[in-house]
């Protein structure tokens, strides 16, 4: 069990490269199932959720090679269409294999994801969408069993935009007979990256970057290549870390149009931002942190995956701020740990009220999920004294070498193995 030991108070300064987007890779990898042959995903981040997905795909019979951020996947010899509980319980994104396996083989048996650190995670929108495409779906001993001799195009309206359901149904529709229209589809950049990859595979998809996707099903897709987009949540996390430590950093490789909501909130808080061709720079050297309210929403709104990081930031703001999460109504497991560092936060339903304090003081805190652990690291970087962040395996799921990146920016942070659980 690793932990981080952070001696806070160091301003972050310098340049850092953004890695490929975890949530793009986790959709692109299963998409390769739709075609027989070798696909190549460039700029794939080396982080634990990617390795978990690789293990699952290997179990299906897919051969993979992964080095220098280049992930190749050979789907010539898929031997199983079953995604077992031990994989899916570790990572909900495993459910992304459902649509592609069903579309290519007419059968898929995928474990229900179960709950996760912050509550139940339904997949009703995935199941309803596949049924609309003509699949027979049964639930048996915690597994979804999906069957179809031939999926048929349909008009599908999502009650609410869902990244995963959009990805799953989109992938299945590529091999359905006839036309599918997905209305109220998710517009996250990771979905756009997936749409582009499917088009590279020969899929006929109109409406990229919009909430209405029209897919003309075809008989066969071909393997293809794609560049994974940069991780907007890693970029946002590092920018907030710079603001919290009154530093000034430049992030390289980010795409500003993926970050507008975050950049705008950082400017409202008093940070100075400069956007150039391949760099986004933040200067917070003289910042007096303004209290800034945030309400999360689907893209292009402020991302829920940056909610915990913003709460950490606002603990040091002048005045009171409110953070409302409209995507997940109970994603606040980081609040209890932040108060151990001296933060003053109260949670009411899906809102957190943060009363800024002059400083945070280092303490031992416990990670509970991926973005919660990121918020604790940020708070530790800004706190006075030493903070220990336990169970950083949560962090390793979604950030590539975060402590090395922070250290290169001047943070005093060490990863140590710890017998403490
Ligand atoms: C993706 O999860 C991301 N994960 C999440 O990032 C992210 O928080 C989420 O999208 C929202 O942006 C990956 O891409 C691998 P959703 P996903 O379906 O697809 C409800 C991280 O930290 N819902 O868009 O599972 C759901 O409960 C992770 O990197 C249903 O009700 O999210 C939630 O309230 C965490 N029924 C809302 O929709 C369904 O069938 C959005 O979920 C599906 C979802």
Tab-separated table of C-alpha atoms and ligand atoms in Angstrom:
chain	number	residue	atom	x	y	z
A	1	UNK	CA	0.000	0.000	0.000
A	2	UNK	CA	1.785	3.182	-1.093
A	3	UNK	CA	1.272	6.586	0.451
A	4	UNK	CA	2.468	10.089	-0.387
A	5	UNK	CA	4.364	12.215	2.094
A	6	UNK	CA	3.995	15.877	1.170
A	7	UNK	CA	5.718	18.842	2.792
A	8	UNK	CA	3.442	21.663	1.753
A	9	UNK	CA	3.988	25.323	0.992
A	10	UNK	CA	6.165	24.982	-2.103
A	11	UNK	CA	5.052	27.073	-5.091
A	12	UNK	CA	4.737	24.971	-8.250
A	13	UNK	CA	6.813	26.374	-11.105
A	14	UNK	CA	7.905	25.139	-14.511
A	15	UNK	CA	6.535	23.109	-17.416
A	16	UNK	CA	4.757	19.764	-17.499
A	17	UNK	CA	3.506	17.523	-20.331
A	18	UNK	CA	-0.109	16.301	-20.214
A	19	UNK	CA	-0.628	12.551	-20.726
A	20	UNK	CA	-3.259	10.863	-22.876
A	21	UNK	CA	-6.817	10.862	-21.546
A	22	UNK	CA	-7.737	7.879	-19.360
A	23	UNK	CA	-11.416	8.166	-20.255
A	24	UNK	CA	-10.650	8.239	-23.967
A	25	UNK	CA	-8.395	5.158	-23.791
A	26	UNK	CA	-10.992	3.197	-21.824
A	27	UNK	CA	-13.432	3.649	-24.724
A	28	UNK	CA	-10.943	3.335	-27.617
A	29	UNK	CA	-9.551	0.014	-26.383
A	30	UNK	CA	-12.864	-1.934	-26.416
A	31	UNK	CA	-13.792	-0.290	-29.725
A	32	UNK	CA	-11.025	-2.333	-31.387
A	33	UNK	CA	-13.210	-5.424	-30.781
A	34	UNK	CA	-15.477	-4.253	-33.618
A	35	UNK	CA	-12.883	-5.108	-36.279
A	36	UNK	CA	-10.614	-8.071	-36.898
A	37	UNK	CA	-6.912	-7.197	-37.119
A	38	UNK	CA	-4.409	-4.890	-35.429
A	39	UNK	CA	-5.393	-1.392	-34.300
A	40	UNK	CA	-2.924	1.077	-32.787
A	41	UNK	CA	-3.787	3.667	-30.120
A	42	UNK	CA	-1.084	6.342	-29.847
A	43	UNK	CA	-0.494	8.463	-26.725
A	44	UNK	CA	-2.144	5.871	-24.470
A	45	UNK	CA	-1.371	6.804	-20.836
A	46	UNK	CA	0.478	4.343	-18.610
A	47	UNK	CA	-1.925	4.161	-15.667
A	48	UNK	CA	-3.623	1.392	-13.781
A	49	UNK	CA	-7.090	1.586	-15.333
A	50	UNK	CA	-5.465	1.101	-18.750
A	51	UNK	CA	-3.579	-1.945	-17.448
A	52	UNK	CA	-6.834	-3.294	-15.981
A	53	UNK	CA	-8.573	-2.908	-19.337
A	54	UNK	CA	-5.618	-4.601	-21.068
A	55	UNK	CA	-5.977	-7.580	-18.720
A	56	UNK	CA	-9.698	-7.827	-19.488
A	57	UNK	CA	-9.130	-7.650	-23.250
A	58	UNK	CA	-6.339	-10.238	-22.992
A	59	UNK	CA	-8.833	-12.503	-21.224
A	60	UNK	CA	-11.114	-12.166	-24.266
A	61	UNK	CA	-8.226	-13.364	-26.454
A	62	UNK	CA	-6.989	-9.985	-27.646
A	63	UNK	CA	-3.199	-9.755	-27.939
A	64	UNK	CA	-1.729	-6.451	-26.840
A	65	UNK	CA	1.630	-4.717	-26.967
A	66	UNK	CA	2.185	-1.536	-24.993
A	67	UNK	CA	5.384	0.536	-24.948
A	68	UNK	CA	6.312	4.203	-25.347
A	69	UNK	CA	2.637	5.109	-25.016
A	70	UNK	CA	1.814	3.084	-28.150
A	71	UNK	CA	-0.813	0.397	-27.529
A	72	UNK	CA	-1.462	-2.110	-30.286
A	73	UNK	CA	-4.344	-4.557	-30.028
A	74	UNK	CA	-4.783	-7.633	-32.222
A	75	UNK	CA	-8.383	-8.857	-32.334
A	76	UNK	CA	-7.925	-11.673	-34.851
A	77	UNK	CA	-8.421	-14.365	-32.289
A	78	UNK	CA	-11.065	-13.373	-29.757
A	79	UNK	CA	-11.993	-16.546	-27.893
A	80	UNK	CA	-14.389	-15.317	-25.221
A	81	UNK	CA	-17.271	-12.867	-24.950
A	82	UNK	CA	-17.408	-12.899	-21.149
A	83	UNK	CA	-16.311	-9.982	-18.895
A	84	UNK	CA	-16.105	-11.517	-15.414
A	85	UNK	CA	-17.069	-9.873	-12.129
A	86	UNK	CA	-13.481	-9.710	-10.864
A	87	UNK	CA	-12.684	-7.259	-13.674
A	88	UNK	CA	-15.864	-5.236	-13.785
A	89	UNK	CA	-16.006	-4.739	-10.002
A	90	UNK	CA	-12.532	-3.142	-10.203
A	91	UNK	CA	-13.411	-0.830	-13.028
A	92	UNK	CA	-16.867	0.174	-14.204
A	93	UNK	CA	-15.513	1.071	-17.655
A	94	UNK	CA	-15.190	-2.693	-18.313
A	95	UNK	CA	-18.870	-2.499	-19.258
A	96	UNK	CA	-17.699	-0.805	-22.477
A	97	UNK	CA	-16.995	-4.265	-23.954
A	98	UNK	CA	-20.731	-5.050	-23.941
A	99	UNK	CA	-21.715	-3.155	-27.093
A	100	UNK	CA	-18.762	-4.187	-29.268
A	101	UNK	CA	-18.911	-7.897	-28.291
A	102	UNK	CA	-22.666	-8.013	-28.904
A	103	UNK	CA	-22.345	-6.220	-32.253
A	104	UNK	CA	-19.545	-8.425	-33.559
A	105	UNK	CA	-20.480	-11.815	-32.059
A	106	UNK	CA	-24.201	-11.543	-31.312
A	107	UNK	CA	-23.457	-12.467	-27.693
A	108	UNK	CA	-21.940	-10.873	-24.602
A	109	UNK	CA	-21.932	-11.792	-20.926
A	110	UNK	CA	-20.783	-8.875	-18.776
A	111	UNK	CA	-20.924	-8.555	-15.008
A	112	UNK	CA	-23.029	-5.733	-13.607
A	113	UNK	CA	-20.619	-3.077	-12.262
A	114	UNK	CA	-22.078	-2.954	-8.746
A	115	UNK	CA	-21.585	0.129	-6.628
A	116	UNK	CA	-18.399	2.102	-6.244
A	117	UNK	CA	-16.798	4.302	-3.619
A	118	UNK	CA	-19.469	6.907	-3.888
A	119	UNK	CA	-22.643	5.015	-4.434
A	120	UNK	CA	-24.604	2.957	-6.977
A	121	UNK	CA	-23.639	3.247	-10.615
A	122	UNK	CA	-26.632	2.209	-12.766
A	123	UNK	CA	-26.316	1.074	-16.379
A	124	UNK	CA	-30.004	1.204	-17.286
A	125	UNK	CA	-29.319	3.591	-20.182
A	126	UNK	CA	-26.853	1.095	-21.682
A	127	UNK	CA	-29.336	-1.780	-21.408
A	128	UNK	CA	-32.357	0.194	-22.692
A	129	UNK	CA	-30.301	1.386	-25.673
A	130	UNK	CA	-29.188	-2.097	-26.639
A	131	UNK	CA	-32.776	-3.342	-26.336
A	132	UNK	CA	-33.847	-0.565	-28.753
A	133	UNK	CA	-31.259	-1.971	-31.181
A	134	UNK	CA	-33.062	-5.309	-30.925
A	135	UNK	CA	-30.882	-7.127	-28.375
A	136	UNK	CA	-32.412	-9.654	-26.004
A	137	UNK	CA	-31.102	-8.825	-22.530
A	138	UNK	CA	-31.327	-11.037	-19.433
A	139	UNK	CA	-29.928	-10.398	-15.963
A	140	UNK	CA	-28.613	-13.599	-14.376
A	141	UNK	CA	-26.610	-13.962	-11.157
A	142	UNK	CA	-25.171	-10.449	-11.410
A	143	UNK	CA	-24.418	-10.741	-15.119
A	144	UNK	CA	-25.961	-9.064	-18.156
A	145	UNK	CA	-26.458	-11.598	-20.922
A	146	UNK	CA	-27.052	-9.884	-24.273
A	147	UNK	CA	-27.952	-11.722	-27.458
A	148	UNK	CA	-28.833	-10.692	-31.008
A	149	UNK	CA	-28.612	-12.369	-34.403
A	150	UNK	CA	-28.563	-8.966	-36.038
A	151	UNK	CA	-28.815	-5.575	-34.354
A	152	UNK	CA	-31.173	-3.194	-36.164
A	153	UNK	CA	-30.799	0.588	-36.313
A	154	UNK	CA	-33.211	2.624	-34.149
A	155	UNK	CA	-33.985	6.102	-32.927
A	156	UNK	CA	-32.729	6.289	-29.340
A	157	UNK	CA	-33.290	9.201	-26.972
A	158	UNK	CA	-31.183	9.275	-23.791
A	159	UNK	CA	-33.132	10.632	-20.801
A	160	UNK	CA	-29.864	12.274	-19.800
A	161	UNK	CA	-26.467	12.453	-21.472
A	162	UNK	CA	-24.378	9.465	-20.386
A	163	UNK	CA	-20.750	9.115	-21.525
A	164	UNK	CA	-20.698	5.345	-21.113
A	165	UNK	CA	-24.111	4.668	-22.583
A	166	UNK	CA	-23.364	6.912	-25.560
A	167	UNK	CA	-20.103	5.047	-26.167
A	168	UNK	CA	-21.579	1.589	-25.781
A	169	UNK	CA	-24.616	2.158	-28.007
A	170	UNK	CA	-22.595	4.098	-30.565
A	171	UNK	CA	-20.157	1.206	-30.940
A	172	UNK	CA	-22.976	-1.355	-31.250
A	173	UNK	CA	-24.856	0.770	-33.800
A	174	UNK	CA	-21.849	0.808	-36.166
A	175	UNK	CA	-22.570	-2.843	-37.089
A	176	UNK	CA	-26.379	-2.680	-36.871
A	177	UNK	CA	-28.526	-3.010	-39.980
A	178	UNK	CA	-29.850	0.402	-40.982
A	179	UNK	CA	-29.667	3.831	-39.402
A	180	UNK	CA	-29.423	4.687	-35.709
A	181	UNK	CA	-29.970	8.169	-34.301
A	182	UNK	CA	-28.688	8.882	-30.783
A	183	UNK	CA	-30.456	11.934	-29.391
A	184	UNK	CA	-29.103	13.676	-26.277
A	185	UNK	CA	-25.768	11.892	-26.767
A	186	UNK	CA	-22.822	12.838	-24.530
A	187	UNK	CA	-20.496	15.434	-26.120
A	188	UNK	CA	-17.459	14.870	-23.915
A	189	UNK	CA	-14.165	15.142	-25.882
A	190	UNK	CA	-13.540	11.467	-25.084
A	191	UNK	CA	-16.680	10.554	-27.032
A	192	UNK	CA	-15.537	12.746	-29.929
A	193	UNK	CA	-12.199	10.886	-29.865
A	194	UNK	CA	-14.135	7.581	-30.006
A	195	UNK	CA	-16.329	8.807	-32.899
A	196	UNK	CA	-13.209	9.790	-34.846
A	197	UNK	CA	-11.623	6.380	-34.215
A	198	UNK	CA	-14.784	4.578	-35.379
A	199	UNK	CA	-14.823	6.741	-38.536
A	200	UNK	CA	-11.165	5.810	-39.067
A	201	UNK	CA	-12.343	2.164	-38.840
A	202	UNK	CA	-14.823	2.845	-41.664
A	203	UNK	CA	-17.936	3.596	-39.608
A	204	UNK	CA	-20.453	5.986	-41.118
A	205	UNK	CA	-21.221	8.529	-38.395
A	206	UNK	CA	-22.601	12.062	-38.750
A	207	UNK	CA	-22.871	14.658	-35.966
A	208	UNK	CA	-19.403	14.397	-34.404
A	209	UNK	CA	-19.049	16.962	-31.574
A	210	UNK	CA	-22.833	17.333	-31.315
A	211	UNK	CA	-25.542	15.775	-29.115
A	212	UNK	CA	-27.228	14.087	-32.079
A	213	UNK	CA	-25.230	11.245	-33.630
A	214	UNK	CA	-26.480	9.484	-36.768
A	215	UNK	CA	-24.897	6.133	-37.545
A	216	UNK	CA	-25.390	4.215	-40.828
A	217	UNK	CA	-24.662	0.606	-39.873
A	218	UNK	CA	-22.289	-1.367	-42.142
A	219	UNK	CA	-21.309	-5.044	-42.305
A	220	UNK	CA	-17.683	-4.777	-41.314
A	221	UNK	CA	-15.195	-2.353	-39.803
A	222	UNK	CA	-11.439	-2.360	-40.360
A	223	UNK	CA	-8.693	-1.963	-37.753
A	224	UNK	CA	-7.349	1.601	-37.580
A	225	UNK	CA	-5.079	3.982	-35.694
A	226	UNK	CA	-5.843	7.056	-33.583
A	227	UNK	CA	-4.102	9.613	-31.374
A	228	UNK	CA	-5.583	9.613	-27.878
A	229	UNK	CA	-6.596	13.136	-26.846
A	230	UNK	CA	-4.823	14.737	-23.866
A	231	UNK	CA	-6.333	14.276	-20.424
A	232	UNK	CA	-8.358	17.413	-19.619
A	233	UNK	CA	-8.850	16.300	-16.020
A	234	UNK	CA	-5.129	15.846	-15.435
A	235	UNK	CA	-4.611	19.281	-17.015
A	236	UNK	CA	-7.267	20.853	-14.789
A	237	UNK	CA	-5.879	19.137	-11.709
A	238	UNK	CA	-2.349	20.492	-12.345
A	239	UNK	CA	-3.644	24.008	-13.060
A	240	UNK	CA	-5.600	24.042	-9.790
A	241	UNK	CA	-2.500	22.730	-7.980
A	242	UNK	CA	-0.540	25.727	-9.321
A	243	UNK	CA	-3.262	28.139	-8.228
A	244	UNK	CA	-3.443	26.624	-4.722
A	245	UNK	CA	0.320	26.904	-4.223
A	246	UNK	CA	0.455	30.445	-5.647
A	247	UNK	CA	2.775	29.191	-8.326
A	248	UNK	CA	3.130	29.604	-12.054
A	249	UNK	CA	3.295	26.673	-14.442
A	250	UNK	CA	2.782	25.877	-18.112
A	251	UNK	CA	1.069	22.707	-19.213
A	252	UNK	CA	2.042	21.358	-22.641
A	253	UNK	CA	-0.190	19.349	-24.931
A	254	UNK	CA	-3.548	20.313	-23.433
A	255	UNK	CA	-6.431	21.399	-25.696
A	256	UNK	CA	-7.903	24.679	-24.435
A	257	UNK	CA	-11.356	24.041	-25.939
A	258	UNK	CA	-11.613	20.989	-23.643
A	259	UNK	CA	-10.879	23.200	-20.641
A	260	UNK	CA	-12.858	26.431	-21.121
A	261	UNK	CA	-15.126	25.916	-18.110
A	262	UNK	CA	-12.148	25.213	-15.825
A	263	UNK	CA	-10.013	28.040	-17.229
A	264	UNK	CA	-12.883	30.477	-16.821
A	265	UNK	CA	-13.385	29.519	-13.162
A	266	UNK	CA	-9.631	29.807	-12.495
A	267	UNK	CA	-9.671	33.327	-13.965
A	268	UNK	CA	-12.696	34.229	-11.821
A	269	UNK	CA	-10.688	33.043	-8.796
A	270	UNK	CA	-7.942	35.551	-9.611
A	271	UNK	CA	-5.401	33.487	-11.532
A	272	UNK	CA	-3.852	34.877	-14.743
A	273	UNK	CA	-4.053	32.494	-17.725
A	274	UNK	CA	-2.209	32.682	-21.026
A	275	UNK	CA	-3.095	30.377	-23.916
A	276	UNK	CA	-0.600	29.848	-26.742
A	277	UNK	CA	-0.246	27.256	-29.524
A	278	UNK	CA	0.792	24.279	-27.468
A	279	UNK	CA	0.853	25.673	-23.936
A	280	UNK	CA	-1.578	26.859	-21.303
A	281	UNK	CA	0.127	28.918	-18.599
A	282	UNK	CA	-1.186	29.974	-15.231
A	283	UNK	CA	0.316	32.699	-13.022
A	284	UNK	CA	-0.956	32.765	-9.454
A	285	UNK	CA	2.122	34.230	-7.773
A	286	UNK	CA	0.265	37.201	-6.294
A	287	UNK	CA	-3.148	35.615	-6.161
A	288	UNK	CA	-5.644	36.515	-3.466
A	289	UNK	CA	-8.052	33.639	-4.032
A	290	UNK	CA	-11.607	34.797	-4.759
A	291	UNK	CA	-14.481	32.582	-3.660
A	292	UNK	CA	-16.029	31.171	-6.845
A	293	UNK	CA	-19.140	28.974	-7.016
A	294	UNK	CA	-19.201	25.958	-9.335
A	295	UNK	CA	-22.069	23.798	-10.575
A	296	UNK	CA	-20.919	20.704	-12.451
A	297	UNK	CA	-22.618	19.594	-15.639
A	298	UNK	CA	-22.116	17.501	-18.736
A	299	UNK	CA	-19.620	18.786	-21.322
A	300	UNK	CA	-19.056	21.641	-22.080
A	301	UNK	CA	-20.124	22.422	-18.508
A	302	UNK	CA	-17.734	22.223	-15.560
A	303	UNK	CA	-16.752	18.530	-15.216
A	304	UNK	CA	-17.772	16.483	-12.184
A	305	UNK	CA	-14.288	14.919	-12.320
A	306	UNK	CA	-12.929	18.343	-11.311
A	307	UNK	CA	-15.440	18.873	-8.479
A	308	UNK	CA	-13.253	17.537	-5.653
A	309	UNK	CA	-10.247	19.553	-6.840
A	310	UNK	CA	-12.280	22.776	-6.875
A	311	UNK	CA	-13.545	22.175	-3.355
A	312	UNK	CA	-9.926	21.727	-2.204
A	313	UNK	CA	-9.032	25.048	-3.863
A	314	UNK	CA	-11.954	26.968	-2.362
A	315	UNK	CA	-10.941	25.910	1.165
A	316	UNK	CA	-8.317	28.678	0.875
A	317	UNK	CA	-10.541	31.299	-0.791
A	318	UNK	CA	-11.671	34.599	0.693
A	319	UNK	CA	-15.270	34.056	1.724
A	320	UNK	CA	-17.826	31.339	1.199
A	321	UNK	CA	-18.337	29.345	-2.002
A	322	UNK	CA	-20.795	26.671	-3.085
A	323	UNK	CA	-20.023	23.645	-5.221
A	324	UNK	CA	-23.015	21.721	-6.582
A	325	UNK	CA	-22.613	18.388	-8.388
A	326	UNK	CA	-25.527	17.768	-10.753
A	327	UNK	CA	-23.954	14.650	-12.306
A	328	UNK	CA	-23.276	12.547	-9.194
A	329	UNK	CA	-25.380	13.585	-6.239
A	330	UNK	CA	-23.203	12.037	-3.533
A	331	UNK	CA	-19.604	12.425	-4.685
A	332	UNK	CA	-18.235	14.086	-1.535
A	333	UNK	CA	-16.167	11.433	0.236
A	334	UNK	CA	-13.174	13.844	0.073
A	335	UNK	CA	-14.920	16.436	2.293
A	336	UNK	CA	-14.408	14.561	5.571
A	337	UNK	CA	-10.707	14.158	4.830
A	338	UNK	CA	-10.270	17.806	3.800
A	339	UNK	CA	-11.735	18.933	7.119
A	340	UNK	CA	-8.969	16.951	8.839
A	341	UNK	CA	-6.593	19.445	7.201
A	342	UNK	CA	-8.533	22.340	8.737
A	343	UNK	CA	-11.011	23.027	5.939
A	344	UNK	CA	-14.499	24.260	6.861
A	345	UNK	CA	-17.021	22.514	4.598
A	346	UNK	CA	-20.603	21.405	5.072
A	347	UNK	CA	-22.421	19.113	2.666
A	348	UNK	CA	-26.152	19.380	2.051
A	349	UNK	CA	-27.567	16.877	-0.497
A	350	UNK	CA	-25.485	17.457	-3.643
A	351	UNK	CA	-24.012	20.776	-2.511
A	352	UNK	CA	-20.894	21.601	-0.545
A	353	UNK	CA	-20.581	24.982	1.207
A	354	UNK	CA	-16.963	25.922	1.697
A	355	UNK	CA	-15.941	28.694	4.127
A	356	UNK	CA	-12.397	29.718	3.199
A	357	UNK	CA	-9.718	29.564	5.902
A	358	UNK	CA	-6.351	31.360	5.977
A	359	UNK	CA	-4.395	28.128	5.858
A	360	UNK	CA	-4.604	24.339	5.916
A	361	UNK	CA	-2.464	22.280	8.286
A	362	UNK	CA	-0.852	19.004	7.310
A	363	UNK	CA	-2.349	15.747	8.624
A	364	UNK	CA	-2.731	12.086	7.725
A	365	UNK	CA	-5.634	11.628	5.287
A	366	UNK	CA	-7.180	8.690	3.463
A	367	UNK	CA	-7.893	8.434	-0.257
A	368	UNK	CA	-11.313	6.972	-1.005
A	369	UNK	CA	-11.598	7.289	-4.779
A	370	UNK	CA	-9.660	8.643	-7.720
A	371	UNK	CA	-10.619	12.319	-7.770
A	372	UNK	CA	-11.007	12.521	-3.991
A	373	UNK	CA	-7.364	11.450	-3.668
A	374	UNK	CA	-6.340	14.131	-6.173
A	375	UNK	CA	-8.062	16.774	-4.034
A	376	UNK	CA	-6.177	15.556	-0.941
A	377	UNK	CA	-2.842	15.787	-2.767
A	378	UNK	CA	-3.657	19.345	-3.853
A	379	UNK	CA	-4.602	20.300	-0.301
A	380	UNK	CA	-1.382	18.727	1.011
A	381	UNK	CA	0.682	20.741	-1.471
A	382	UNK	CA	-0.860	23.963	-0.130
A	383	UNK	CA	-1.023	23.002	3.566
A	384	UNK	CA	1.564	24.042	6.120
A	385	UNK	CA	3.568	21.113	7.471
A	386	UNK	CA	3.461	17.489	6.437
A	387	UNK	CA	0.483	15.668	4.912
A	388	UNK	CA	0.368	11.911	4.411
A	389	UNK	CA	-2.086	10.733	1.760
A	390	UNK	CA	-2.813	7.036	2.254
A	391	UNK	CA	-4.040	4.486	-0.300
A	392	UNK	CA	-2.713	6.262	-3.364
A	393	UNK	CA	-3.632	3.209	-5.415
A	394	UNK	CA	-6.832	5.146	-6.020
A	395	UNK	CA	-4.776	7.934	-7.585
A	396	UNK	CA	-2.703	5.537	-9.683
A	397	UNK	CA	-5.871	4.438	-11.462
A	398	UNK	CA	-6.217	7.737	-13.266
A	399	UNK	CA	-3.014	9.781	-13.071
A	400	UNK	CA	0.259	8.847	-14.749
A	401	UNK	CA	3.284	9.428	-12.509
A	402	UNK	CA	1.560	12.355	-10.758
A	403	UNK	CA	4.109	12.638	-7.947
A	404	UNK	CA	6.956	12.752	-10.486
A	405	UNK	CA	5.209	15.513	-12.424
A	406	UNK	CA	4.576	17.477	-9.236
A	407	UNK	CA	8.159	16.961	-8.061
A	408	UNK	CA	9.434	18.255	-11.413
A	409	UNK	CA	7.399	21.404	-10.683
A	410	UNK	CA	9.063	21.865	-7.292
A	411	UNK	CA	6.703	20.029	-4.956
A	412	UNK	CA	8.182	18.259	-1.963
A	413	UNK	CA	6.379	14.921	-2.403
A	414	UNK	CA	7.599	11.362	-1.920
A	415	UNK	CA	5.918	8.022	-2.587
A	416	UNK	CA	6.671	5.513	0.162
A	417	UNK	CA	5.355	2.025	0.665
A	418	UNK	CA	3.342	1.831	3.853
A	419	UNK	CA	2.181	-1.133	5.901
A	420	UNK	CA	-0.831	0.969	6.893
A	421	UNK	CA	-3.970	0.004	5.038
B	1	LIG	C1	-17.684	8.590	-17.321
B	1	LIG	O1	-18.305	7.665	-16.457
B	1	LIG	C2	-16.283	8.778	-16.769
B	1	LIG	N1	-15.578	7.495	-16.777
B	1	LIG	C3	-16.358	9.311	-15.340
B	1	LIG	O2	-15.017	9.569	-14.926
B	1	LIG	C4	-17.134	10.630	-15.340
B	1	LIG	O3	-17.271	11.062	-14.008
B	1	LIG	C5	-18.510	10.419	-15.975
B	1	LIG	O4	-18.364	9.862	-17.299
B	1	LIG	C6	-19.281	11.727	-16.094
B	1	LIG	O5	-18.557	12.623	-16.884
B	1	LIG	C7	-15.112	7.019	-17.951
B	1	LIG	O6	-15.258	7.634	-18.990
B	1	LIG	C8	-14.408	5.701	-17.897
B	1	LIG	P1	-22.089	8.621	-17.141
B	1	LIG	P2	-19.746	7.024	-16.884
B	1	LIG	O7	-22.730	7.421	-17.741
B	1	LIG	O8	-19.790	6.811	-18.348
B	1	LIG	C9	-26.004	8.223	-14.551
B	1	LIG	C10	-13.156	9.532	-13.502
B	1	LIG	O9	-12.988	10.051	-12.395
B	1	LIG	N2	-26.258	7.020	-15.345
B	1	LIG	O10	-21.877	9.831	-18.003
B	1	LIG	O11	-19.999	5.886	-16.001
B	1	LIG	C11	-24.798	8.066	-13.635
B	1	LIG	O12	-25.170	7.454	-12.418
B	1	LIG	C12	-14.472	8.833	-13.813
B	1	LIG	O13	-12.327	9.540	-14.449
B	1	LIG	C13	-27.486	6.402	-15.237
B	1	LIG	O14	-28.348	6.826	-14.469
B	1	LIG	O15	-20.708	8.229	-16.476
B	1	LIG	C14	-24.367	9.496	-13.446
B	1	LIG	O16	-25.194	10.097	-12.456
B	1	LIG	C15	-15.401	8.809	-12.606
B	1	LIG	N3	-27.730	5.295	-15.982
B	1	LIG	C16	-24.687	10.158	-14.789
B	1	LIG	O17	-25.641	9.288	-15.424
B	1	LIG	C17	-26.795	4.800	-16.854
B	1	LIG	O18	-27.081	3.784	-17.540
B	1	LIG	C18	-23.488	10.291	-15.706
B	1	LIG	O19	-22.921	9.010	-15.834
B	1	LIG	C19	-25.550	5.448	-16.951
B	1	LIG	C20	-25.310	6.568	-16.203
